[in-house]
XYZ file of C-alpha atoms in Angstrom:
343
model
C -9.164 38.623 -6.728
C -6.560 40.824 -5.072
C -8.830 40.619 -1.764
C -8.696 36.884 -1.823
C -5.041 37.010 -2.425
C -4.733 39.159 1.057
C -6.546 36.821 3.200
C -5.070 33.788 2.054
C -1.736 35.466 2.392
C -3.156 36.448 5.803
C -4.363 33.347 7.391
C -0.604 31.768 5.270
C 0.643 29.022 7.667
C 3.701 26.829 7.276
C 2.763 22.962 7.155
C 5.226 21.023 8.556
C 5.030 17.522 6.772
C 6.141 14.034 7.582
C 6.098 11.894 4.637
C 7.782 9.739 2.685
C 10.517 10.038 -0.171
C 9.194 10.841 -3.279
C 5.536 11.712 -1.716
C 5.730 15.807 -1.739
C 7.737 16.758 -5.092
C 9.482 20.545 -5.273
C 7.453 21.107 -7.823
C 4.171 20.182 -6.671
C 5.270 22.183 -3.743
C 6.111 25.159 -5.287
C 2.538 25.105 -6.874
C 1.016 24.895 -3.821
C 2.678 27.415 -2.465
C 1.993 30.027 -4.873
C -1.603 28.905 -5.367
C -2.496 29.214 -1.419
C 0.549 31.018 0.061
C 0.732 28.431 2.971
C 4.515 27.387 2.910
C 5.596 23.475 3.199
C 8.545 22.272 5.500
C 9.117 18.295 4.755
C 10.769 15.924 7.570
C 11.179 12.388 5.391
C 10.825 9.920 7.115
C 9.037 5.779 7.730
C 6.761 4.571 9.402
C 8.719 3.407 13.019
C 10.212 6.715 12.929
C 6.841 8.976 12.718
C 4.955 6.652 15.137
C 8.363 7.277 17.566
C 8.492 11.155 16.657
C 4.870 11.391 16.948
C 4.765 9.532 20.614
C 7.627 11.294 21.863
C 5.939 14.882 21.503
C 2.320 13.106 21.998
C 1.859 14.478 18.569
C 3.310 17.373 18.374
C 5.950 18.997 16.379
C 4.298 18.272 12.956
C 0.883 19.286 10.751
C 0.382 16.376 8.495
C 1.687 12.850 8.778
C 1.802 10.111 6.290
C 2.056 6.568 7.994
C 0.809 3.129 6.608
C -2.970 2.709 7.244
C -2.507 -0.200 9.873
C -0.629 2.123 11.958
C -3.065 3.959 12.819
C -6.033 2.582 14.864
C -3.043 0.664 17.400
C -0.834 3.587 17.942
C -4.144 6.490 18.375
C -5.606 3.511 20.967
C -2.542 3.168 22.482
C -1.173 6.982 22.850
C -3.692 9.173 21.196
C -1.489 10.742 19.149
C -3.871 12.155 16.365
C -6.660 14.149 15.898
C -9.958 12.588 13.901
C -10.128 14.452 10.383
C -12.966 16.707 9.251
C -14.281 14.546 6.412
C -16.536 17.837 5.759
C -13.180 19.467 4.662
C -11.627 16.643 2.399
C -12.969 16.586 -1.350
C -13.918 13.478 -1.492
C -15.151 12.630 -4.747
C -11.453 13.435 -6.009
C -10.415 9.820 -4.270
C -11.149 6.537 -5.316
C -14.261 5.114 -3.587
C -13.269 1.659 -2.864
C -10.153 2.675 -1.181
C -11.468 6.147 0.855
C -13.989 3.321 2.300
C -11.578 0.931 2.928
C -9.203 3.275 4.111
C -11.686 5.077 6.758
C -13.225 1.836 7.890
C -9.718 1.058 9.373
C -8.670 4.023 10.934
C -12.128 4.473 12.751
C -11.430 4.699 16.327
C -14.711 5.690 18.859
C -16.573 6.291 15.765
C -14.241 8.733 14.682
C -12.199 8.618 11.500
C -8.433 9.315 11.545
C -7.113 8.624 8.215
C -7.747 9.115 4.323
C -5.442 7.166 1.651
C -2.515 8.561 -0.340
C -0.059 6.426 -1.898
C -0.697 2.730 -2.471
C 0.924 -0.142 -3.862
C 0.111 -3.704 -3.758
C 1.681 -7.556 -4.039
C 0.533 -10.308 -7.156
C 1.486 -12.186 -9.291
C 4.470 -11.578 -11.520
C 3.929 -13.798 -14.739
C 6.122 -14.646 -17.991
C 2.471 -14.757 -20.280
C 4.058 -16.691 -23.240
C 4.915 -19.365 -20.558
C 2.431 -19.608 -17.903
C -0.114 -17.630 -18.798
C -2.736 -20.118 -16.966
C -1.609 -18.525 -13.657
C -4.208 -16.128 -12.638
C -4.055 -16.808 -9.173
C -1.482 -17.624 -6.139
C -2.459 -21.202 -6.231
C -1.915 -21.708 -9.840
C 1.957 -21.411 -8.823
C 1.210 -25.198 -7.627
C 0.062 -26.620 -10.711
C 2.055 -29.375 -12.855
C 2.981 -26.658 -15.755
C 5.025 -24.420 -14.006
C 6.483 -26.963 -11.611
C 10.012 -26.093 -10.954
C 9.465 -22.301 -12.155
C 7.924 -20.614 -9.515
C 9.369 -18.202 -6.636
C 7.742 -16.539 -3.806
C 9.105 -15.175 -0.496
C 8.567 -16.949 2.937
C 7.063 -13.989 4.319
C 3.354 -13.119 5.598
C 2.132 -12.054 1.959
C 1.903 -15.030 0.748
C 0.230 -16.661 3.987
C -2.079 -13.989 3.273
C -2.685 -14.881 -0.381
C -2.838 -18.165 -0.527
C -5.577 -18.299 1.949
C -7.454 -15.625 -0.051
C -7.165 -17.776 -3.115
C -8.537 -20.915 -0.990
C -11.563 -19.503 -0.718
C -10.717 -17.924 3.181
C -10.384 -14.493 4.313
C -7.844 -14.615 6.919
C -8.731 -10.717 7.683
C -12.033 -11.462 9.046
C -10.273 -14.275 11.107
C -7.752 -11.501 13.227
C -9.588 -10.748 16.036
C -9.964 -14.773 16.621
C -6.737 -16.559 16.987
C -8.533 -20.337 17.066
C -10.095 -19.802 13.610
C -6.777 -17.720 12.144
C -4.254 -20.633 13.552
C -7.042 -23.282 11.486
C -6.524 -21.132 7.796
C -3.049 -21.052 8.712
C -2.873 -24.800 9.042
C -4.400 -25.258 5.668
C -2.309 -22.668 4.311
C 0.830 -24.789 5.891
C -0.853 -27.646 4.187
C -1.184 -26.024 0.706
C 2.551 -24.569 0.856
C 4.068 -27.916 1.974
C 2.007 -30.330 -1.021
C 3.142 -27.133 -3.180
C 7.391 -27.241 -2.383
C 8.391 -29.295 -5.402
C 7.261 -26.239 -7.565
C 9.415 -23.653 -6.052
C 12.886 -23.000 -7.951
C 13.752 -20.647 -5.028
C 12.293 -18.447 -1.991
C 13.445 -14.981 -2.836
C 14.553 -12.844 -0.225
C 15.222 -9.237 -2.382
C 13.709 -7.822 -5.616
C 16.907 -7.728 -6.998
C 16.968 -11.713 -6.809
C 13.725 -12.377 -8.201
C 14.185 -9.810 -10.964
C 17.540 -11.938 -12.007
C 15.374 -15.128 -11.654
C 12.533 -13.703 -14.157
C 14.897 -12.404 -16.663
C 17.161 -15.269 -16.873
C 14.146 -17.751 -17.702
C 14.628 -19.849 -14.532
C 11.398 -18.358 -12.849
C 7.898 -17.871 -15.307
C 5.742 -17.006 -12.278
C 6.090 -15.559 -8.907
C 4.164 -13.172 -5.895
C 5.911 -9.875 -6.494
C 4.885 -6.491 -5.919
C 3.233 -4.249 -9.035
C 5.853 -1.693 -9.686
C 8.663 -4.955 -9.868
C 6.234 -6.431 -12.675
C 5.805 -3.489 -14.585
C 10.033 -2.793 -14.360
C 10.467 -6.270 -15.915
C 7.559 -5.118 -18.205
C 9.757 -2.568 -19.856
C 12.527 -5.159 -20.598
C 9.923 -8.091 -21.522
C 6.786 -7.302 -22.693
C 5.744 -10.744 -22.108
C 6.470 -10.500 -18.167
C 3.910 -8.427 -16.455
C 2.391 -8.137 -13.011
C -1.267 -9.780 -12.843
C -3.771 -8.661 -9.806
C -5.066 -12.661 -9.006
C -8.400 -13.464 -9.234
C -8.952 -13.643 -5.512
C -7.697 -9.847 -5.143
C -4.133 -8.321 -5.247
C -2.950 -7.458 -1.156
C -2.358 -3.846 -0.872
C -0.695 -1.537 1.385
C -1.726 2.749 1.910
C 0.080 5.206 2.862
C -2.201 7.541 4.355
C -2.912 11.255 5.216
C -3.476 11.959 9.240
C -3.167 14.777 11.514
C -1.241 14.533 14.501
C -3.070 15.441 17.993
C -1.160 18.781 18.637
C -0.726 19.684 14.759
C -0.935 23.604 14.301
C -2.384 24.220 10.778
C -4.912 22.126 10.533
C -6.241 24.643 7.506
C -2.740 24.178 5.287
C -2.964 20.613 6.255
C -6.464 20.282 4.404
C -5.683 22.010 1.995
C -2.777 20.150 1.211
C -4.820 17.119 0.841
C -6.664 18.276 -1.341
C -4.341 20.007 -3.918
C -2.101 16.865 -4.523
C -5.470 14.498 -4.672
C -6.134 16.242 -8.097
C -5.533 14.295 -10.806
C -2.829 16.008 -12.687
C -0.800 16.499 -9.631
C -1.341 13.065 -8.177
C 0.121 11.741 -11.445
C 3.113 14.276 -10.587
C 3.631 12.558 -7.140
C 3.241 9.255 -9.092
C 6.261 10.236 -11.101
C 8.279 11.198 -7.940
C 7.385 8.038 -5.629
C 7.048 5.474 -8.741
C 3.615 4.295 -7.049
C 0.015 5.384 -7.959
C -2.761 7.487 -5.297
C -6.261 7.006 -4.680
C -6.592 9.825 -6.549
C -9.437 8.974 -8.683
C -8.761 9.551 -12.972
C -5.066 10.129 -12.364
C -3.691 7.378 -14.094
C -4.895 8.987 -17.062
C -1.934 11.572 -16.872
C 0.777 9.337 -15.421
C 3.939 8.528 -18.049
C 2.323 7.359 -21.640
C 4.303 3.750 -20.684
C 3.281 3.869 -16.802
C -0.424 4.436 -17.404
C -0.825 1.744 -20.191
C 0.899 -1.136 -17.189
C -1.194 -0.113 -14.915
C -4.424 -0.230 -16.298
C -3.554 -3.574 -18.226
C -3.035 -4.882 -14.250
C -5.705 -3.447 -13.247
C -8.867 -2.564 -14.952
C -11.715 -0.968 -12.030
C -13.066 -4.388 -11.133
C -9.063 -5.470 -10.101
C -8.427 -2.416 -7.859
C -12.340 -2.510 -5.959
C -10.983 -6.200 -5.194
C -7.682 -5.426 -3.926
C -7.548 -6.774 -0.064
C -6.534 -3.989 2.129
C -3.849 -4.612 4.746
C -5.430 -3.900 8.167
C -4.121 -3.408 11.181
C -2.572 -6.991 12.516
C -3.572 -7.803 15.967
C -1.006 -9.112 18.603
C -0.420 -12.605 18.811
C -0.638 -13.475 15.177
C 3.024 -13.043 14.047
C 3.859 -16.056 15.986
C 1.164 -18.220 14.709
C 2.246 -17.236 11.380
C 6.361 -17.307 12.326
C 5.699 -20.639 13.324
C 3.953 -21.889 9.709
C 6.644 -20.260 7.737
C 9.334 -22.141 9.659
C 7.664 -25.299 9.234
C 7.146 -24.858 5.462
C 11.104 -23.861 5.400
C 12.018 -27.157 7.156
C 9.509 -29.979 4.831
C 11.131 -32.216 2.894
């Protein structure tokens, strides 16, 4: 053992990570420290900033980087500012399958893969059970029952979900503007016949948490960890994955082009995918990792939310956030202003 404890200390590097808040604990880096002897400098940071640090030093300057998964593919086309990862050195059956596939599918670029998933959160269905607990989907917030009860933001998520729960997948439709612009138009269509059930658009969580807990709203789109804060205060209010699939965002793992421990960084990614310190990092950041079985240590109250939401067959169906082509924010800027101006 005390030979193995030379070379690592040996081959030590320093990993210089750029991540988010809450996404590399002291404590989980103290334990990797002292279990490898690699030493951990963090840069915090969000996504426009690491893309702009990262194609300012053509990706230099850092080890590890942790950017959204639909930042990837654009910005290494664009200015080739990562390296393709090893999947030979990640552990892989410590992730969850569903989303390492997902996740590698869209960072492949040439055939190469240049990102595995981290963090991840996603946007539902926020519902008051003991008063609309028929909404199991985002188009049950247009039925007579809850008329006059439901919020949801003016924003691309619920584009996005409501053509999911028409029976559409406007992801397959982003790399053909004629056949997105015709789901948007039912979408439009949908949202406009669906106006006389909205109390409100929210614009911040802070609004639609006052909304829920006052009564006035029984069902809205809202993001997981929002549902399971109102959760603690109301067990009746709870976030719901819908039927068609919950939308979900990753934060990923990738390693920039000119990164100088590429050994530290993989090793890094696979220390914090293990389930008891994933659940750690869950703590810190408030969201969940692919890290498969580590919901099963998260916080007693945490872990029992989360798996009501979502039992296995919920989070396989979640609807990964790709990378949005150009072009379609202004077909979709242009529905959402005309649903804001119906009558």
């Amino acid at each position: 053992m005390a030979v193995a404890g030379l070379a690592q200390t040996a081959s030590a590097d320093t990993l210089r990570l750029l991540t988010w808040g809450g996404y590399a604990p002291e404590d989980v880096i103290a334990m990797f420290e002292a279990e490898t002897g690699h030493t951990v400098e963090v840069t915090l940071s969000n996504n426009e900033e690491m893309i702009a640090k990262l194609r300012a030093t053509a990706g230099g300057g850092f080890d590890l980087a942790q950017p959204s998964q639909d930042r990837i593919a654009g910005p290494q086309e664009e200015f080739r500012i990562y390296k393709p990862i090893d999947m030979s050195q990640i552990d892989q059956p410590q992730f969850i399958p569903s989303m390492l596939k997902a996740t590698m599918a869209n960072t492949t670029v040439g055939g190469e893969v240049y990102g595995v998933p981290h963090v991840w959160g996603t946007s539902g269905l926020v519902v008051d059970t003991s008063k609309a607990g028929a909404v199991k989907d985002y188009t049950d917030l247009c039925t007579p029952d809850v008329a006059g009860q439901v919020s949801y933001r003016l924003k691309r998520p619920t584009l996005i979900g409501f053509a999911f729960a028409m029976g559409m997948d406007p992801f397959a439709a982003y790399g053909d503007e004629a056949a997105y612009t015709e789901i948007m138009e039912k979408v439009e269509a949908k949202l406009i016949e669906c106006k006389p059930n909205v109390k409100t658009y929210w614009g911040g969580g802070d609004e639609l948490m006052n909304l829920v807990r006052s009564g006035e709203v029984v069902a809205s789109m809202a993001w997981d960890t929002g549902g399971w804060k109102l959760n603690a205060d109301n067990p009746d209010v709870t976030f719901v994955a819908p039927a068609s699939g919950a939308l979900g965002w990753i934060d990923t793992f990738v390693l920039p082009a000119k990164g100088q421990a590429d050994e530290a960084a993989y090793a890094w990614i696979n220390f914090v995918m293990q389930p008891e310190i994933a659940a750690k990092i869950t703590a810190a950041a408030g969201n969940f990792t692919a890290s498969k079985g580590a919901d099963a240590f998260a916080d007693d109250a945490l872990k029992a939310r989360y798996q009501a939401s979502f039992p296995p067959e919920a989070v396989d169906n979640i609807k990964w956030y790709p990378p949005v082509p150009a072009g379609l924010e202004v077909i979709e800027g242009g529905v959402l202003d005309r649903v804001k101006a119906a009558n």
